[in-house]
mmCIF file of C-alpha atoms in Angstrom:
data_model
loop_
_atom_site.group_PDB
_atom_site.id
_atom_site.type_symbol
_atom_site.label_atom_id
_atom_site.label_comp_id
_atom_site.label_asym_id
_atom_site.label_seq_id
_atom_site.Cartn_x
_atom_site.Cartn_y
_atom_site.Cartn_z
ATOM 1 C CA MET U 25 155.705 150.597 96.216
ATOM 2 C CA SER U 26 154.382 151.385 92.690
ATOM 3 C CA THR U 27 153.030 154.838 92.036
ATOM 4 C CA SER U 28 149.608 153.349 91.328
ATOM 5 C CA GLN U 29 149.610 151.568 94.523
ATOM 6 C CA HIS U 30 150.636 154.596 96.460
ATOM 7 C CA LEU U 31 147.739 156.532 94.780
ATOM 8 C CA GLN U 32 145.303 153.798 95.642
ATOM 9 C CA ASP U 33 146.389 153.813 99.227
ATOM 10 C CA PHE U 34 146.281 157.412 99.368
ATOM 11 C CA VAL U 35 142.616 157.562 98.008
ATOM 12 C CA THR U 36 141.522 154.820 100.432
ATOM 13 C CA GLN U 37 142.994 156.832 103.329
ATOM 14 C CA VAL U 38 141.357 160.048 102.001
ATOM 15 C CA ARG U 39 137.948 158.352 102.066
ATOM 16 C CA ARG U 40 138.450 157.251 105.633
ATOM 17 C CA ASP U 41 139.380 160.821 106.450
ATOM 18 C CA ILE U 42 136.183 162.136 104.912
ATOM 19 C CA LEU U 43 133.962 159.624 106.622
ATOM 20 C CA ARG U 44 135.527 160.177 109.989
ATOM 21 C CA GLN U 45 135.404 164.089 109.731
ATOM 22 C CA VAL U 46 131.809 164.324 109.030
ATOM 23 C CA HIS U 47 130.859 161.614 111.484
ATOM 24 C CA GLN U 48 132.573 163.192 114.255
ATOM 25 C CA VAL U 49 130.473 166.419 114.066
ATOM 26 C CA ASN U 50 127.534 164.856 112.509
ATOM 27 C CA SER U 51 127.626 167.502 109.860
ATOM 28 C CA GLY U 52 129.186 167.976 106.244
ATOM 29 C CA HIS U 53 129.006 166.768 102.751
ATOM 30 C CA PRO U 54 130.474 163.112 102.184
ATOM 31 C CA GLY U 55 128.801 162.354 98.953
ATOM 32 C CA GLY U 56 130.559 164.834 96.459
ATOM 33 C CA SER U 57 133.770 164.492 98.733
ATOM 34 C CA LEU U 58 134.010 160.741 98.156
ATOM 35 C CA GLY U 59 133.180 161.241 94.507
ATOM 36 C CA CYS U 60 136.053 163.576 93.987
ATOM 37 C CA ALA U 61 138.667 161.676 96.110
ATOM 38 C CA GLU U 62 140.450 160.265 93.074
ATOM 39 C CA PHE U 63 140.489 163.593 91.232
ATOM 40 C CA PHE U 64 142.124 165.562 94.224
ATOM 41 C CA SER U 65 144.616 162.770 94.848
ATOM 42 C CA VAL U 66 145.812 162.678 91.307
ATOM 43 C CA LEU U 67 145.942 166.507 91.104
ATOM 44 C CA TYR U 68 147.968 167.108 94.103
ATOM 45 C CA GLN U 69 150.069 163.865 94.205
ATOM 46 C CA GLU U 70 150.796 163.594 90.432
ATOM 47 C CA VAL U 71 149.836 166.497 88.220
ATOM 48 C CA MET U 72 150.069 170.107 89.886
ATOM 49 C CA ASP U 73 153.450 171.876 90.246
ATOM 50 C CA TYR U 74 153.058 173.624 93.650
ATOM 51 C CA SER U 75 155.059 174.553 96.730
ATOM 52 C CA LYS U 76 154.239 173.430 100.275
ATOM 53 C CA ASP U 77 155.747 176.677 101.383
ATOM 54 C CA PHE U 78 152.319 178.300 101.048
ATOM 55 C CA ASN U 79 151.793 181.857 100.130
ATOM 56 C CA MET U 80 148.672 183.594 98.872
ATOM 57 C CA ASP U 81 150.345 184.954 95.833
ATOM 58 C CA GLY U 82 151.334 181.640 94.347
ATOM 59 C CA VAL U 83 154.105 183.011 92.123
ATOM 60 C CA ASN U 84 155.792 180.417 89.835
ATOM 61 C CA GLU U 85 153.421 177.505 90.765
ATOM 62 C CA ASP U 86 150.217 176.056 89.599
ATOM 63 C CA LEU U 87 147.165 177.051 91.628
ATOM 64 C CA PHE U 88 143.965 175.273 92.417
ATOM 65 C CA PHE U 89 140.638 176.807 93.245
ATOM 66 C CA LEU U 90 137.658 174.870 94.783
ATOM 67 C CA SER U 91 134.310 176.335 93.731
ATOM 68 C CA ASN U 92 132.066 173.911 95.182
ATOM 69 C CA GLY U 93 133.319 174.528 98.553
ATOM 70 C CA HIS U 94 130.952 172.147 100.534
ATOM 71 C CA ILE U 95 132.985 169.311 99.601
ATOM 72 C CA SER U 96 135.769 170.644 102.018
ATOM 73 C CA PRO U 97 136.368 167.229 103.680
ATOM 74 C CA VAL U 98 138.172 165.896 100.622
ATOM 75 C CA PHE U 99 139.944 169.142 100.186
ATOM 76 C CA TYR U 100 141.126 169.249 103.794
ATOM 77 C CA SER U 101 142.207 165.661 103.721
ATOM 78 C CA VAL U 102 144.311 165.941 100.627
ATOM 79 C CA LEU U 103 145.932 169.155 101.643
ATOM 80 C CA SER U 104 146.980 167.834 104.945
ATOM 81 C CA ARG U 105 148.268 164.550 103.473
ATOM 82 C CA SER U 106 150.211 166.431 100.920
ATOM 83 C CA GLY U 107 152.020 168.376 103.528
ATOM 84 C CA PHE U 108 150.126 171.766 103.913
ATOM 85 C CA PHE U 109 149.274 171.413 107.556
ATOM 86 C CA PRO U 110 149.398 168.509 110.171
ATOM 87 C CA VAL U 111 147.060 165.574 109.492
ATOM 88 C CA LYS U 112 145.992 165.604 113.073
ATOM 89 C CA GLU U 113 144.215 168.919 112.365
ATOM 90 C CA LEU U 114 141.472 166.999 110.463
ATOM 91 C CA ASN U 115 140.231 166.132 114.013
ATOM 92 C CA THR U 116 139.038 169.825 114.303
ATOM 93 C CA PHE U 117 136.818 169.835 111.365
ATOM 94 C CA ARG U 118 133.800 171.991 111.820
ATOM 95 C CA LYS U 119 134.578 172.608 115.384
ATOM 96 C CA ILE U 120 134.589 176.088 117.249
ATOM 97 C CA ASP U 121 137.803 178.044 116.415
ATOM 98 C CA SER U 122 138.991 175.590 113.858
ATOM 99 C CA ARG U 123 140.735 176.652 110.691
ATOM 100 C CA LEU U 124 138.781 173.648 109.048
ATOM 101 C CA GLN U 125 135.331 175.264 108.616
ATOM 102 C CA GLY U 126 132.460 173.590 106.848
ATOM 103 C CA HIS U 127 133.305 175.717 103.864
ATOM 104 C CA PRO U 128 136.917 176.827 103.232
ATOM 105 C CA THR U 129 137.761 180.321 104.379
ATOM 106 C CA THR U 130 140.771 182.325 104.166
ATOM 107 C CA HIS U 131 140.754 184.458 107.368
ATOM 108 C CA GLU U 132 142.010 181.600 109.505
ATOM 109 C CA GLY U 133 145.120 181.402 107.241
ATOM 110 C CA LEU U 134 144.753 177.727 106.410
ATOM 111 C CA PRO U 135 147.443 176.771 104.132
ATOM 112 C CA GLY U 136 146.309 175.697 100.679
ATOM 113 C CA VAL U 137 143.226 177.846 100.681
ATOM 114 C CA ARG U 138 143.218 180.952 98.667
ATOM 115 C CA ILE U 139 139.489 181.793 98.330
ATOM 116 C CA ALA U 140 136.482 181.359 100.633
ATOM 117 C CA SER U 141 134.137 179.191 98.715
ATOM 118 C CA GLY U 142 130.519 178.636 100.253
ATOM 119 C CA SER U 143 128.508 180.623 97.998
ATOM 120 C CA LEU U 144 128.220 178.625 94.750
ATOM 121 C CA GLY U 145 128.982 179.966 91.368
ATOM 122 C CA GLN U 146 131.855 182.168 92.119
ATOM 123 C CA GLY U 147 134.941 179.978 91.638
ATOM 124 C CA MET U 148 135.004 180.170 87.908
ATOM 125 C CA SER U 149 135.427 184.030 88.002
ATOM 126 C CA VAL U 150 138.284 183.818 90.473
ATOM 127 C CA ALA U 151 140.046 181.135 88.569
ATOM 128 C CA ILE U 152 139.894 183.308 85.369
ATOM 129 C CA GLY U 153 141.058 186.285 87.268
ATOM 130 C CA ALA U 154 144.158 184.273 88.510
ATOM 131 C CA ALA U 155 144.757 182.917 85.039
ATOM 132 C CA LEU U 156 144.820 186.335 83.627
ATOM 133 C CA THR U 157 147.211 187.450 86.540
ATOM 134 C CA LYS U 158 149.538 184.769 85.604
ATOM 135 C CA LYS U 159 149.632 186.112 82.075
ATOM 136 C CA LEU U 160 150.272 189.612 83.077
ATOM 137 C CA ASN U 161 153.014 188.606 85.251
ATOM 138 C CA GLY U 162 154.779 186.504 82.794
ATOM 139 C CA ASP U 163 154.156 183.323 84.891
ATOM 140 C CA SER U 164 153.616 180.249 82.634
ATOM 141 C CA HIS U 165 152.111 178.109 85.415
ATOM 142 C CA LEU U 166 148.477 177.015 85.263
ATOM 143 C CA ILE U 167 145.222 177.489 87.082
ATOM 144 C CA TYR U 168 143.070 174.470 87.902
ATOM 145 C CA SER U 169 139.639 174.607 89.362
ATOM 146 C CA LEU U 170 136.861 172.234 90.309
ATOM 147 C CA HIS U 171 133.046 172.854 89.968
ATOM 148 C CA GLY U 172 129.783 170.947 90.821
ATOM 149 C CA ASP U 173 127.413 170.231 87.912
ATOM 150 C CA GLY U 174 124.504 171.535 89.878
ATOM 151 C CA GLU U 175 126.611 174.724 90.565
ATOM 152 C CA LEU U 176 126.395 175.490 86.951
ATOM 153 C CA GLN U 177 122.782 176.541 87.480
ATOM 154 C CA GLU U 178 124.245 179.621 89.021
ATOM 155 C CA GLY U 179 124.153 182.363 86.418
ATOM 156 C CA GLN U 180 127.491 183.937 87.204
ATOM 157 C CA ASN U 181 129.339 180.852 85.746
ATOM 158 C CA TRP U 182 128.038 181.557 82.371
ATOM 159 C CA GLU U 183 129.133 185.131 82.423
ATOM 160 C CA ALA U 184 132.673 183.950 83.243
ATOM 161 C CA ILE U 185 132.469 181.014 80.812
ATOM 162 C CA LEU U 186 131.617 183.533 78.096
ATOM 163 C CA TYR U 187 134.506 185.917 79.086
ATOM 164 C CA ALA U 188 137.119 183.057 79.211
ATOM 165 C CA GLY U 189 136.199 181.742 75.840
ATOM 166 C CA SER U 190 135.923 185.084 74.087
ATOM 167 C CA LYS U 191 139.206 186.312 75.499
ATOM 168 C CA GLY U 192 141.061 182.986 75.013
ATOM 169 C CA VAL U 193 142.208 182.354 78.595
ATOM 170 C CA ASP U 194 144.231 179.355 77.773
ATOM 171 C CA ASN U 195 146.072 178.644 80.983
ATOM 172 C CA LEU U 196 142.931 177.538 82.828
ATOM 173 C CA ILE U 197 141.801 173.916 83.294
ATOM 174 C CA ALA U 198 138.409 173.730 84.931
ATOM 175 C CA THR U 199 136.963 170.414 85.913
ATOM 176 C CA ILE U 200 133.090 169.845 86.348
ATOM 177 C CA ASP U 201 132.130 167.125 88.881
ATOM 178 C CA TYR U 202 129.486 165.691 86.606
ATOM 179 C CA ASN U 203 127.717 163.243 88.836
ATOM 180 C CA LYS U 204 124.343 164.454 87.818
ATOM 181 C CA LYS U 205 123.046 164.842 91.341
ATOM 182 C CA GLN U 206 122.666 167.657 93.814
ATOM 183 C CA ILE U 207 121.190 168.132 97.299
ATOM 184 C CA ASP U 208 117.541 168.047 96.109
ATOM 185 C CA GLY U 209 117.810 165.087 93.689
ATOM 186 C CA ALA U 210 118.971 164.579 90.115
ATOM 187 C CA THR U 211 119.960 167.630 88.231
ATOM 188 C CA ASP U 212 117.703 166.572 85.476
ATOM 189 C CA ASP U 213 114.837 166.818 87.879
ATOM 190 C CA VAL U 214 115.989 170.138 89.731
ATOM 191 C CA LEU U 215 117.123 172.105 86.619
ATOM 192 C CA PRO U 216 118.329 170.017 83.597
ATOM 193 C CA LEU U 217 121.708 171.290 82.322
ATOM 194 C CA GLY U 218 121.199 170.123 78.750
ATOM 195 C CA ASP U 219 124.059 169.117 76.539
ATOM 196 C CA LEU U 220 127.220 170.582 78.638
ATOM 197 C CA LYS U 221 129.724 169.607 75.884
ATOM 198 C CA LYS U 222 127.959 171.587 73.182
ATOM 199 C CA LYS U 223 127.245 174.472 75.534
ATOM 200 C CA PHE U 224 130.987 174.842 76.438
ATOM 201 C CA GLU U 225 131.856 174.430 72.792
ATOM 202 C CA ALA U 226 129.542 177.251 71.812
ATOM 203 C CA PHE U 227 131.322 179.396 74.383
ATOM 204 C CA ASP U 228 134.678 178.602 72.639
ATOM 205 C CA TRP U 229 135.983 176.178 75.200
ATOM 206 C CA LYS U 230 138.005 172.978 74.446
ATOM 207 C CA VAL U 231 136.094 170.227 76.098
ATOM 208 C CA LEU U 232 137.478 166.900 77.285
ATOM 209 C CA GLU U 233 135.148 164.283 78.340
ATOM 210 C CA LEU U 234 136.160 161.945 81.185
ATOM 211 C CA LYS U 235 133.839 159.177 81.565
ATOM 212 C CA GLU U 236 135.648 157.264 84.186
ATOM 213 C CA GLY U 237 136.022 160.018 86.677
ATOM 214 C CA ASN U 238 136.780 157.738 89.584
ATOM 215 C CA ASP U 239 139.485 155.797 87.726
ATOM 216 C CA LEU U 240 142.983 157.063 88.737
ATOM 217 C CA ASP U 241 144.788 156.314 85.422
ATOM 218 C CA ALA U 242 141.884 157.826 83.375
ATOM 219 C CA ILE U 243 142.059 161.064 85.519
ATOM 220 C CA LYS U 244 145.769 161.364 85.224
ATOM 221 C CA THR U 245 145.696 160.738 81.460
ATOM 222 C CA THR U 246 142.898 163.437 81.004
ATOM 223 C CA LEU U 247 144.665 165.971 83.028
ATOM 224 C CA GLU U 248 147.916 165.406 81.075
ATOM 225 C CA THR U 249 146.166 165.804 77.841
ATOM 226 C CA ALA U 250 144.427 169.028 79.234
ATOM 227 C CA LYS U 251 147.820 170.414 80.148
ATOM 228 C CA GLU U 252 149.111 169.624 76.564
ATOM 229 C CA LEU U 253 146.145 171.624 75.188
ATOM 230 C CA THR U 254 147.043 174.798 77.139
ATOM 231 C CA GLY U 255 148.580 177.877 75.323
ATOM 232 C CA LYS U 256 146.381 177.473 72.209
ATOM 233 C CA LYS U 257 143.948 180.312 72.622
ATOM 234 C CA GLN U 258 141.035 178.316 74.331
ATOM 235 C CA PRO U 259 140.221 177.626 78.020
ATOM 236 C CA ILE U 260 139.811 173.860 78.796
ATOM 237 C CA VAL U 261 137.093 172.133 80.589
ATOM 238 C CA ILE U 262 136.973 168.459 81.663
ATOM 239 C CA LEU U 263 133.558 166.975 82.016
ATOM 240 C CA MET U 264 134.433 164.417 84.805
ATOM 241 C CA GLU U 265 131.562 161.849 85.306
ATOM 242 C CA THR U 266 131.810 160.627 88.944
ATOM 243 C CA GLU U 267 129.807 158.629 91.276
ATOM 244 C CA MET U 268 128.658 160.539 94.494
ATOM 245 C CA GLY U 269 129.620 158.600 97.502
ATOM 246 C CA ASN U 270 132.156 156.462 95.531
ATOM 247 C CA GLY U 271 133.817 153.802 97.614
ATOM 248 C CA VAL U 272 131.061 153.281 100.024
ATOM 249 C CA ASP U 273 128.460 150.988 98.653
ATOM 250 C CA PHE U 274 125.390 152.286 100.514
ATOM 251 C CA MET U 275 126.225 155.843 99.516
ATOM 252 C CA MET U 276 126.446 155.264 95.804
ATOM 253 C CA GLY U 277 123.652 155.591 93.314
ATOM 254 C CA THR U 278 121.784 158.202 95.368
ATOM 255 C CA HIS U 279 121.804 161.853 96.268
ATOM 256 C CA ALA U 280 120.857 161.139 99.793
ATOM 257 C CA TRP U 281 124.344 161.469 101.138
ATOM 258 C CA HIS U 282 125.101 164.837 99.585
ATOM 259 C CA GLY U 283 124.892 166.580 102.870
ATOM 260 C CA LYS U 284 124.301 163.790 105.562
ATOM 261 C CA ALA U 285 126.726 162.210 108.058
ATOM 262 C CA PRO U 286 126.702 158.498 108.652
ATOM 263 C CA ASN U 287 125.728 157.250 112.086
ATOM 264 C CA ASP U 288 128.097 155.043 114.174
ATOM 265 C CA GLU U 289 127.035 151.720 112.632
ATOM 266 C CA GLN U 290 127.032 153.283 109.106
ATOM 267 C CA LEU U 291 130.583 154.657 109.759
ATOM 268 C CA GLN U 292 131.878 151.151 110.726
ATOM 269 C CA THR U 293 130.428 149.677 107.539
ATOM 270 C CA ALA U 294 131.978 152.442 105.440
ATOM 271 C CA LEU U 295 135.405 152.178 106.954
ATOM 272 C CA SER U 296 135.375 148.422 106.730
ATOM 273 C CA GLN U 297 135.101 148.963 103.022
ATOM 274 C CA ASN U 298 138.094 151.326 103.122
ATOM 275 C CA PRO U 299 140.865 149.917 105.433
ATOM 276 C CA GLU U 300 143.389 152.115 106.915
ATOM 277 C CA THR U 301 146.517 152.508 104.744
ATOM 278 C CA LEU U 302 148.452 155.676 105.591
ATOM 279 C CA GLY U 303 147.389 155.925 109.306
ATOM 280 C CA ASP U 304 144.348 157.517 110.743
ATOM 281 C CA TYR U 305 144.535 160.920 112.390
#
């Protein structure tokens, strides 16, 4: 099997996992999860240098921090299918006493999760702190993070962005899920973000624009380019344009599925568009 075919099969199965998780408990956030399935798959299957023997310190390995924690279904799916914990545990999503809560937390000791991320706007600060720690420890590995575009309406982000640019935190690659939608509608209607490229550049960041944020090859190429740009006295941000609900035709082109689970009939329609490839849990 070619690498590209493996990745496509991986993504398709991740979509099924997302849909089945949120349907089973009639709760969760499928839209953004589906929109970032390709990103997570490339990051964990092709790009990051990490150990499956998980420990919180993450010494001598790349680290990832999810800031927009509501897209936990895609995070859990990819972590489990990358070997961090049994895939069958996805069946416990959002259930009582589950380690797979609606927003990732650390007190259950779920491998792969290093911060609690439910309150939006905090992941950038944590990622910068981890990047600085890597530098202090002489660890040359990188920090990756993911943030929602609507999440940038939180002010704490911009304090952190200012700090990272001013201090030249150049072992950080932050990605913005730039789908231009949030739970209440289009970001332009709720609170316009303006020209994000110019804003990050004004804060002394190196900006990469990924127009095809649901294309596996484009994602991999952009992440590899970002890696090559590290160590040059600037933090790096990828503006990744994705489609919320990608891979399920009736979920695309709208914000309506940001935080709504499909019913039985809708689930079957969605699953028919994403046939089982690696085995359901």
